[in-house]
């Protein structure tokens, strides 16, 4: 009698019919992974088989497969999560951190009425990691590589001001100062003097040094040895709005700095 009941439940409608396509070995392997994840200090195969309700031979076979694929590792008879499983976890965490930054930038963009940028100095380079703009408030066009022109825009100046002397000198040796507009700083000596006068927590303002018709302000975010910044840009005819808009962004950044600390390396 049991077999006909199973057949009816499997063919009665679409969703139940699709259930028969589930692969039991995958389900059992996932239960083992979940069980291992619950044991920070590892667990033996017998305990894992008991917790997942699997026969010991089946558990052994799946555990060996998971170890071979890198999702688990075995040490002195105990099973732990392996590098492959940890990569899956870190990818999910990284996406969550990225989402936190993207949502924050969109919120500030709408509140301030200006494009908002998030950038870091990482591995010797200026990296603009996220930009949030809108059709009515477009971001600055990257007409000259942001990485190579850090001396000319607020984002780059803000990051360079946070670096120690040797790292900054190395950067400027690789990307020498050059004029982009009539307002760009003229030489590296003048730039370094300007950067040295800045406090690491000071707002950085740049007026048409990177692009004519654009003014920008950048907020430094320094966490340990990480140099990061959030910035806004406005058309130059709205330059009088820049100080208040920058203060508004800085207030928001200060308020969310705790969560930003977790999201800083998206």
mmCIF file of C-alpha atoms in Angstrom:
data_model
loop_
_atom_site.group_PDB
_atom_site.id
_atom_site.type_symbol
_atom_site.label_atom_id
_atom_site.label_comp_id
_atom_site.label_asym_id
_atom_site.label_seq_id
_atom_site.Cartn_x
_atom_site.Cartn_y
_atom_site.Cartn_z
ATOM 1 C CA UNK A 1 0.000 0.000 0.000
ATOM 2 C CA UNK A 2 2.900 2.395 0.698
ATOM 3 C CA UNK A 3 4.214 2.355 -2.876
ATOM 4 C CA UNK A 4 0.950 3.581 -4.501
ATOM 5 C CA UNK A 5 0.769 6.393 -1.917
ATOM 6 C CA UNK A 6 4.260 7.536 -2.847
ATOM 7 C CA UNK A 7 3.381 7.400 -6.532
ATOM 8 C CA UNK A 8 0.292 9.546 -6.034
ATOM 9 C CA UNK A 9 2.186 12.155 -4.020
ATOM 10 C CA UNK A 10 4.909 12.321 -6.662
ATOM 11 C CA UNK A 11 2.529 12.807 -9.603
ATOM 12 C CA UNK A 12 -0.360 14.738 -8.093
ATOM 13 C CA UNK A 13 1.036 18.140 -9.120
ATOM 14 C CA UNK A 14 4.136 19.840 -10.471
ATOM 15 C CA UNK A 15 5.937 20.817 -7.241
ATOM 16 C CA UNK A 16 5.585 17.370 -5.714
ATOM 17 C CA UNK A 17 6.661 15.719 -8.944
ATOM 18 C CA UNK A 18 9.821 17.811 -8.995
ATOM 19 C CA UNK A 19 10.661 16.551 -5.518
ATOM 20 C CA UNK A 20 11.587 13.127 -6.933
ATOM 21 C CA UNK A 21 14.474 14.755 -8.827
ATOM 22 C CA UNK A 22 16.267 15.701 -5.599
ATOM 23 C CA UNK A 23 19.575 13.883 -5.266
ATOM 24 C CA UNK A 24 19.691 12.100 -1.951
ATOM 25 C CA UNK A 25 23.478 11.887 -1.763
ATOM 26 C CA UNK A 26 23.738 15.670 -2.113
ATOM 27 C CA UNK A 27 21.189 16.164 0.648
ATOM 28 C CA UNK A 28 23.094 13.805 2.913
ATOM 29 C CA UNK A 29 26.409 15.517 2.145
ATOM 30 C CA UNK A 30 24.907 18.907 2.966
ATOM 31 C CA UNK A 31 23.629 17.577 6.300
ATOM 32 C CA UNK A 32 27.142 16.395 7.086
ATOM 33 C CA UNK A 33 28.595 19.815 6.220
ATOM 34 C CA UNK A 34 26.060 21.500 8.479
ATOM 35 C CA UNK A 35 26.868 19.084 11.278
ATOM 36 C CA UNK A 36 30.624 19.662 10.934
ATOM 37 C CA UNK A 37 30.057 23.430 10.912
ATOM 38 C CA UNK A 38 28.458 23.085 14.330
ATOM 39 C CA UNK A 39 31.653 21.655 15.838
ATOM 40 C CA UNK A 40 34.341 24.314 16.097
ATOM 41 C CA UNK A 41 36.837 21.801 17.464
ATOM 42 C CA UNK A 42 35.964 19.040 15.015
ATOM 43 C CA UNK A 43 33.952 15.844 15.328
ATOM 44 C CA UNK A 44 34.588 12.147 14.553
ATOM 45 C CA UNK A 45 32.726 10.267 11.842
ATOM 46 C CA UNK A 46 30.654 8.218 14.303
ATOM 47 C CA UNK A 47 29.313 11.341 15.985
ATOM 48 C CA UNK A 48 28.535 12.986 12.635
ATOM 49 C CA UNK A 49 26.742 9.853 11.410
ATOM 50 C CA UNK A 50 24.665 9.772 14.570
ATOM 51 C CA UNK A 51 23.754 13.469 14.360
ATOM 52 C CA UNK A 52 22.709 13.250 10.715
ATOM 53 C CA UNK A 53 20.943 9.870 11.007
ATOM 54 C CA UNK A 54 23.203 8.272 8.415
ATOM 55 C CA UNK A 55 24.546 4.759 8.401
ATOM 56 C CA UNK A 56 28.217 4.810 9.365
ATOM 57 C CA UNK A 57 29.453 3.358 6.015
ATOM 58 C CA UNK A 58 27.449 6.008 4.121
ATOM 59 C CA UNK A 59 28.802 8.770 6.362
ATOM 60 C CA UNK A 60 32.382 7.549 5.866
ATOM 61 C CA UNK A 61 31.955 7.491 2.074
ATOM 62 C CA UNK A 62 30.521 11.015 1.943
ATOM 63 C CA UNK A 63 33.071 12.383 4.399
ATOM 64 C CA UNK A 64 35.956 11.004 2.325
ATOM 65 C CA UNK A 65 34.447 12.598 -0.796
ATOM 66 C CA UNK A 66 34.036 15.958 0.926
ATOM 67 C CA UNK A 67 37.625 15.804 2.164
ATOM 68 C CA UNK A 68 38.854 14.976 -1.334
ATOM 69 C CA UNK A 69 36.988 17.981 -2.781
ATOM 70 C CA UNK A 70 38.317 20.326 -0.088
ATOM 71 C CA UNK A 71 35.012 21.023 1.646
ATOM 72 C CA UNK A 72 36.214 19.186 4.747
ATOM 73 C CA UNK A 73 39.602 18.359 6.200
ATOM 74 C CA UNK A 74 40.511 15.521 8.526
ATOM 75 C CA UNK A 75 42.970 15.840 11.385
ATOM 76 C CA UNK A 76 43.619 13.107 13.936
ATOM 77 C CA UNK A 77 40.303 11.422 13.248
ATOM 78 C CA UNK A 78 38.273 14.626 13.506
ATOM 79 C CA UNK A 79 36.548 16.430 10.651
ATOM 80 C CA UNK A 80 36.628 20.214 10.181
ATOM 81 C CA UNK A 81 35.364 22.586 7.505
ATOM 82 C CA UNK A 82 37.876 22.825 4.663
ATOM 83 C CA UNK A 83 39.096 25.726 2.565
ATOM 84 C CA UNK A 84 36.442 25.252 -0.128
ATOM 85 C CA UNK A 85 33.632 25.578 2.423
ATOM 86 C CA UNK A 86 35.301 28.608 3.986
ATOM 87 C CA UNK A 87 35.568 30.248 0.563
ATOM 88 C CA UNK A 88 31.840 29.793 0.093
ATOM 89 C CA UNK A 89 31.237 31.416 3.456
ATOM 90 C CA UNK A 90 33.595 34.312 2.802
ATOM 91 C CA UNK A 91 32.009 34.939 -0.598
ATOM 92 C CA UNK A 92 28.622 35.267 1.026
ATOM 93 C CA UNK A 93 30.013 37.560 3.706
ATOM 94 C CA UNK A 94 31.767 39.663 1.079
ATOM 95 C CA UNK A 95 28.540 40.059 -0.884
ATOM 96 C CA UNK A 96 26.732 41.118 2.279
ATOM 97 C CA UNK A 97 29.436 43.722 2.985
ATOM 98 C CA UNK A 98 29.208 44.993 -0.577
ATOM 99 C CA UNK A 99 25.443 45.274 -0.247
ATOM 100 C CA UNK A 100 25.870 47.315 2.953
ATOM 101 C CA UNK A 101 28.085 49.838 1.161
ATOM 102 C CA UNK A 102 25.901 49.987 -1.975
ATOM 103 C CA UNK A 103 22.776 50.613 0.098
ATOM 104 C CA UNK A 104 24.502 53.299 2.192
ATOM 105 C CA UNK A 105 25.785 55.125 -0.889
ATOM 106 C CA UNK A 106 22.354 55.070 -2.527
ATOM 107 C CA UNK A 107 20.787 56.433 0.637
ATOM 108 C CA UNK A 108 23.280 59.305 0.860
ATOM 109 C CA UNK A 109 22.975 59.991 -2.883
ATOM 110 C CA UNK A 110 19.236 60.499 -2.512
ATOM 111 C CA UNK A 111 19.535 62.453 0.721
ATOM 112 C CA UNK A 112 22.282 64.805 -0.460
ATOM 113 C CA UNK A 113 21.276 64.998 -4.109
ATOM 114 C CA UNK A 114 24.781 64.254 -5.398
ATOM 115 C CA UNK A 115 26.781 61.273 -6.664
ATOM 116 C CA UNK A 116 28.572 59.387 -3.880
ATOM 117 C CA UNK A 117 31.824 57.456 -4.309
ATOM 118 C CA UNK A 118 33.621 54.855 -2.182
ATOM 119 C CA UNK A 119 37.321 54.203 -2.721
ATOM 120 C CA UNK A 120 40.302 52.557 -1.055
ATOM 121 C CA UNK A 121 44.064 52.537 -1.363
ATOM 122 C CA UNK A 122 44.871 48.870 -1.834
ATOM 123 C CA UNK A 123 47.952 47.038 -3.095
ATOM 124 C CA UNK A 124 49.576 50.302 -4.130
ATOM 125 C CA UNK A 125 46.627 51.534 -6.157
ATOM 126 C CA UNK A 126 43.705 53.938 -5.820
ATOM 127 C CA UNK A 127 40.585 51.861 -6.380
ATOM 128 C CA UNK A 128 37.125 53.367 -6.793
ATOM 129 C CA UNK A 129 35.055 50.417 -5.630
ATOM 130 C CA UNK A 130 31.533 51.776 -5.833
ATOM 131 C CA UNK A 131 29.748 54.773 -7.312
ATOM 132 C CA UNK A 132 26.110 55.679 -6.752
ATOM 133 C CA UNK A 133 24.646 58.290 -9.070
ATOM 134 C CA UNK A 134 21.366 59.082 -10.816
ATOM 135 C CA UNK A 135 20.367 60.502 -14.217
ATOM 136 C CA UNK A 136 19.813 63.923 -12.677
ATOM 137 C CA UNK A 137 23.092 63.719 -10.722
ATOM 138 C CA UNK A 138 25.612 61.865 -12.891
ATOM 139 C CA UNK A 139 29.038 60.854 -11.633
ATOM 140 C CA UNK A 140 32.196 62.495 -12.922
ATOM 141 C CA UNK A 141 33.312 60.964 -16.192
ATOM 142 C CA UNK A 142 36.641 59.158 -15.778
ATOM 143 C CA UNK A 143 38.319 60.846 -18.708
ATOM 144 C CA UNK A 144 41.797 60.279 -17.200
ATOM 145 C CA UNK A 145 42.528 57.105 -15.224
ATOM 146 C CA UNK A 146 41.627 57.733 -11.567
ATOM 147 C CA UNK A 147 44.521 55.487 -10.462
ATOM 148 C CA UNK A 148 47.083 57.585 -12.281
ATOM 149 C CA UNK A 149 45.661 61.007 -11.389
ATOM 150 C CA UNK A 150 45.220 60.784 -7.623
ATOM 151 C CA UNK A 151 47.044 64.096 -7.246
ATOM 152 C CA UNK A 152 44.227 65.871 -9.087
ATOM 153 C CA UNK A 153 40.973 64.609 -7.557
ATOM 154 C CA UNK A 154 39.610 64.746 -4.021
ATOM 155 C CA UNK A 155 39.432 60.955 -3.709
ATOM 156 C CA UNK A 156 43.111 60.551 -4.537
ATOM 157 C CA UNK A 157 44.264 63.453 -2.395
ATOM 158 C CA UNK A 158 42.267 62.142 0.553
ATOM 159 C CA UNK A 159 43.812 58.675 0.226
ATOM 160 C CA UNK A 160 47.344 59.980 -0.335
ATOM 161 C CA UNK A 161 47.043 62.171 2.771
ATOM 162 C CA UNK A 162 46.401 59.031 4.840
ATOM 163 C CA UNK A 163 49.512 57.187 3.628
ATOM 164 C CA UNK A 164 52.864 57.198 5.325
ATOM 165 C CA UNK A 165 55.710 59.043 3.644
ATOM 166 C CA UNK A 166 57.389 56.046 1.985
ATOM 167 C CA UNK A 167 54.184 54.633 0.507
ATOM 168 C CA UNK A 168 53.148 58.048 -0.760
ATOM 169 C CA UNK A 169 56.561 58.657 -2.345
ATOM 170 C CA UNK A 170 56.394 55.287 -4.079
ATOM 171 C CA UNK A 171 52.966 56.133 -5.453
ATOM 172 C CA UNK A 172 54.061 59.521 -6.789
ATOM 173 C CA UNK A 173 57.177 57.978 -8.333
ATOM 174 C CA UNK A 174 54.923 55.621 -10.278
ATOM 175 C CA UNK A 175 52.281 58.235 -11.078
ATOM 176 C CA UNK A 176 53.989 61.647 -11.353
ATOM 177 C CA UNK A 177 52.029 64.867 -10.975
ATOM 178 C CA UNK A 178 50.801 66.278 -14.288
ATOM 179 C CA UNK A 179 48.440 69.082 -15.183
ATOM 180 C CA UNK A 180 44.942 68.064 -16.179
ATOM 181 C CA UNK A 181 43.296 71.477 -15.955
ATOM 182 C CA UNK A 182 44.533 75.020 -15.253
ATOM 183 C CA UNK A 183 43.676 74.376 -11.589
ATOM 184 C CA UNK A 184 45.691 71.166 -11.092
ATOM 185 C CA UNK A 185 48.554 71.267 -8.603
ATOM 186 C CA UNK A 186 51.691 72.006 -10.597
ATOM 187 C CA UNK A 187 54.343 69.679 -9.161
ATOM 188 C CA UNK A 188 54.898 66.929 -6.617
ATOM 189 C CA UNK A 189 56.612 69.274 -4.162
ATOM 190 C CA UNK A 190 53.538 71.506 -4.010
ATOM 191 C CA UNK A 191 51.294 68.471 -3.677
ATOM 192 C CA UNK A 192 53.299 66.956 -0.826
ATOM 193 C CA UNK A 193 53.301 70.287 1.009
ATOM 194 C CA UNK A 194 49.519 70.406 0.678
ATOM 195 C CA UNK A 195 49.087 66.799 1.834
ATOM 196 C CA UNK A 196 51.397 67.338 4.794
ATOM 197 C CA UNK A 197 49.244 70.226 5.970
ATOM 198 C CA UNK A 198 46.151 68.013 5.982
ATOM 199 C CA UNK A 199 45.152 66.153 9.103
ATOM 200 C CA UNK A 200 44.352 62.487 8.532
ATOM 201 C CA UNK A 201 40.748 63.153 9.572
ATOM 202 C CA UNK A 202 40.327 66.371 7.567
ATOM 203 C CA UNK A 203 37.785 66.866 4.787
ATOM 204 C CA UNK A 204 39.468 67.265 1.374
ATOM 205 C CA UNK A 205 37.986 69.691 -1.152
ATOM 206 C CA UNK A 206 39.026 69.909 -4.802
ATOM 207 C CA UNK A 207 37.733 72.498 -7.262
ATOM 208 C CA UNK A 208 38.079 71.745 -10.989
ATOM 209 C CA UNK A 209 41.514 70.158 -10.579
ATOM 210 C CA UNK A 210 40.495 66.896 -12.250
ATOM 211 C CA UNK A 211 37.650 68.021 -14.503
ATOM 212 C CA UNK A 212 36.557 71.506 -15.493
ATOM 213 C CA UNK A 213 33.072 72.290 -14.278
ATOM 214 C CA UNK A 214 33.244 69.891 -11.298
ATOM 215 C CA UNK A 215 33.963 70.341 -7.592
ATOM 216 C CA UNK A 216 34.464 67.452 -5.178
ATOM 217 C CA UNK A 217 34.852 66.720 -1.472
ATOM 218 C CA UNK A 218 36.189 63.535 0.146
ATOM 219 C CA UNK A 219 35.770 62.205 3.685
ATOM 220 C CA UNK A 220 38.730 60.184 5.060
ATOM 221 C CA UNK A 221 37.974 56.801 6.597
ATOM 222 C CA UNK A 222 40.994 55.357 8.385
ATOM 223 C CA UNK A 223 40.649 51.991 10.093
ATOM 224 C CA UNK A 224 43.951 50.566 11.293
ATOM 225 C CA UNK A 225 46.268 50.549 8.293
ATOM 226 C CA UNK A 226 43.432 50.751 5.764
ATOM 227 C CA UNK A 227 42.987 54.050 3.927
ATOM 228 C CA UNK A 228 39.528 54.605 2.473
ATOM 229 C CA UNK A 229 37.269 57.488 1.573
ATOM 230 C CA UNK A 230 33.752 58.458 0.617
ATOM 231 C CA UNK A 231 33.296 61.423 -1.656
ATOM 232 C CA UNK A 232 30.719 63.532 -3.468
ATOM 233 C CA UNK A 233 30.869 65.650 -6.617
ATOM 234 C CA UNK A 234 28.813 68.600 -7.809
ATOM 235 C CA UNK A 235 28.807 70.807 -10.907
ATOM 236 C CA UNK A 236 30.829 73.928 -10.290
ATOM 237 C CA UNK A 237 27.774 76.197 -10.503
ATOM 238 C CA UNK A 238 26.582 74.424 -7.324
ATOM 239 C CA UNK A 239 29.907 74.901 -5.519
ATOM 240 C CA UNK A 240 28.209 76.813 -2.727
ATOM 241 C CA UNK A 241 26.365 73.602 -1.803
ATOM 242 C CA UNK A 242 29.590 71.611 -1.404
ATOM 243 C CA UNK A 243 30.523 72.421 2.247
ATOM 244 C CA UNK A 244 27.055 71.645 3.631
ATOM 245 C CA UNK A 245 26.683 68.519 1.484
ATOM 246 C CA UNK A 246 30.102 67.275 2.593
ATOM 247 C CA UNK A 247 29.246 67.843 6.258
ATOM 248 C CA UNK A 248 26.021 65.910 5.727
ATOM 249 C CA UNK A 249 27.962 62.997 4.272
ATOM 250 C CA UNK A 250 30.539 63.149 7.069
ATOM 251 C CA UNK A 251 27.794 62.996 9.712
ATOM 252 C CA UNK A 252 26.375 59.917 8.019
ATOM 253 C CA UNK A 253 29.774 58.250 7.732
ATOM 254 C CA UNK A 254 30.558 58.909 11.400
ATOM 255 C CA UNK A 255 27.206 57.468 12.435
ATOM 256 C CA UNK A 256 27.692 54.297 10.415
ATOM 257 C CA UNK A 257 31.429 53.882 11.008
ATOM 258 C CA UNK A 258 30.879 50.726 13.064
ATOM 259 C CA UNK A 259 29.143 48.934 10.228
ATOM 260 C CA UNK A 260 31.552 50.409 7.706
ATOM 261 C CA UNK A 261 34.393 48.825 9.650
ATOM 262 C CA UNK A 262 32.880 45.463 8.779
ATOM 263 C CA UNK A 263 32.310 46.479 5.152
ATOM 264 C CA UNK A 264 35.516 48.316 4.459
ATOM 265 C CA UNK A 265 37.091 45.691 2.152
ATOM 266 C CA UNK A 266 34.351 44.961 -0.308
#
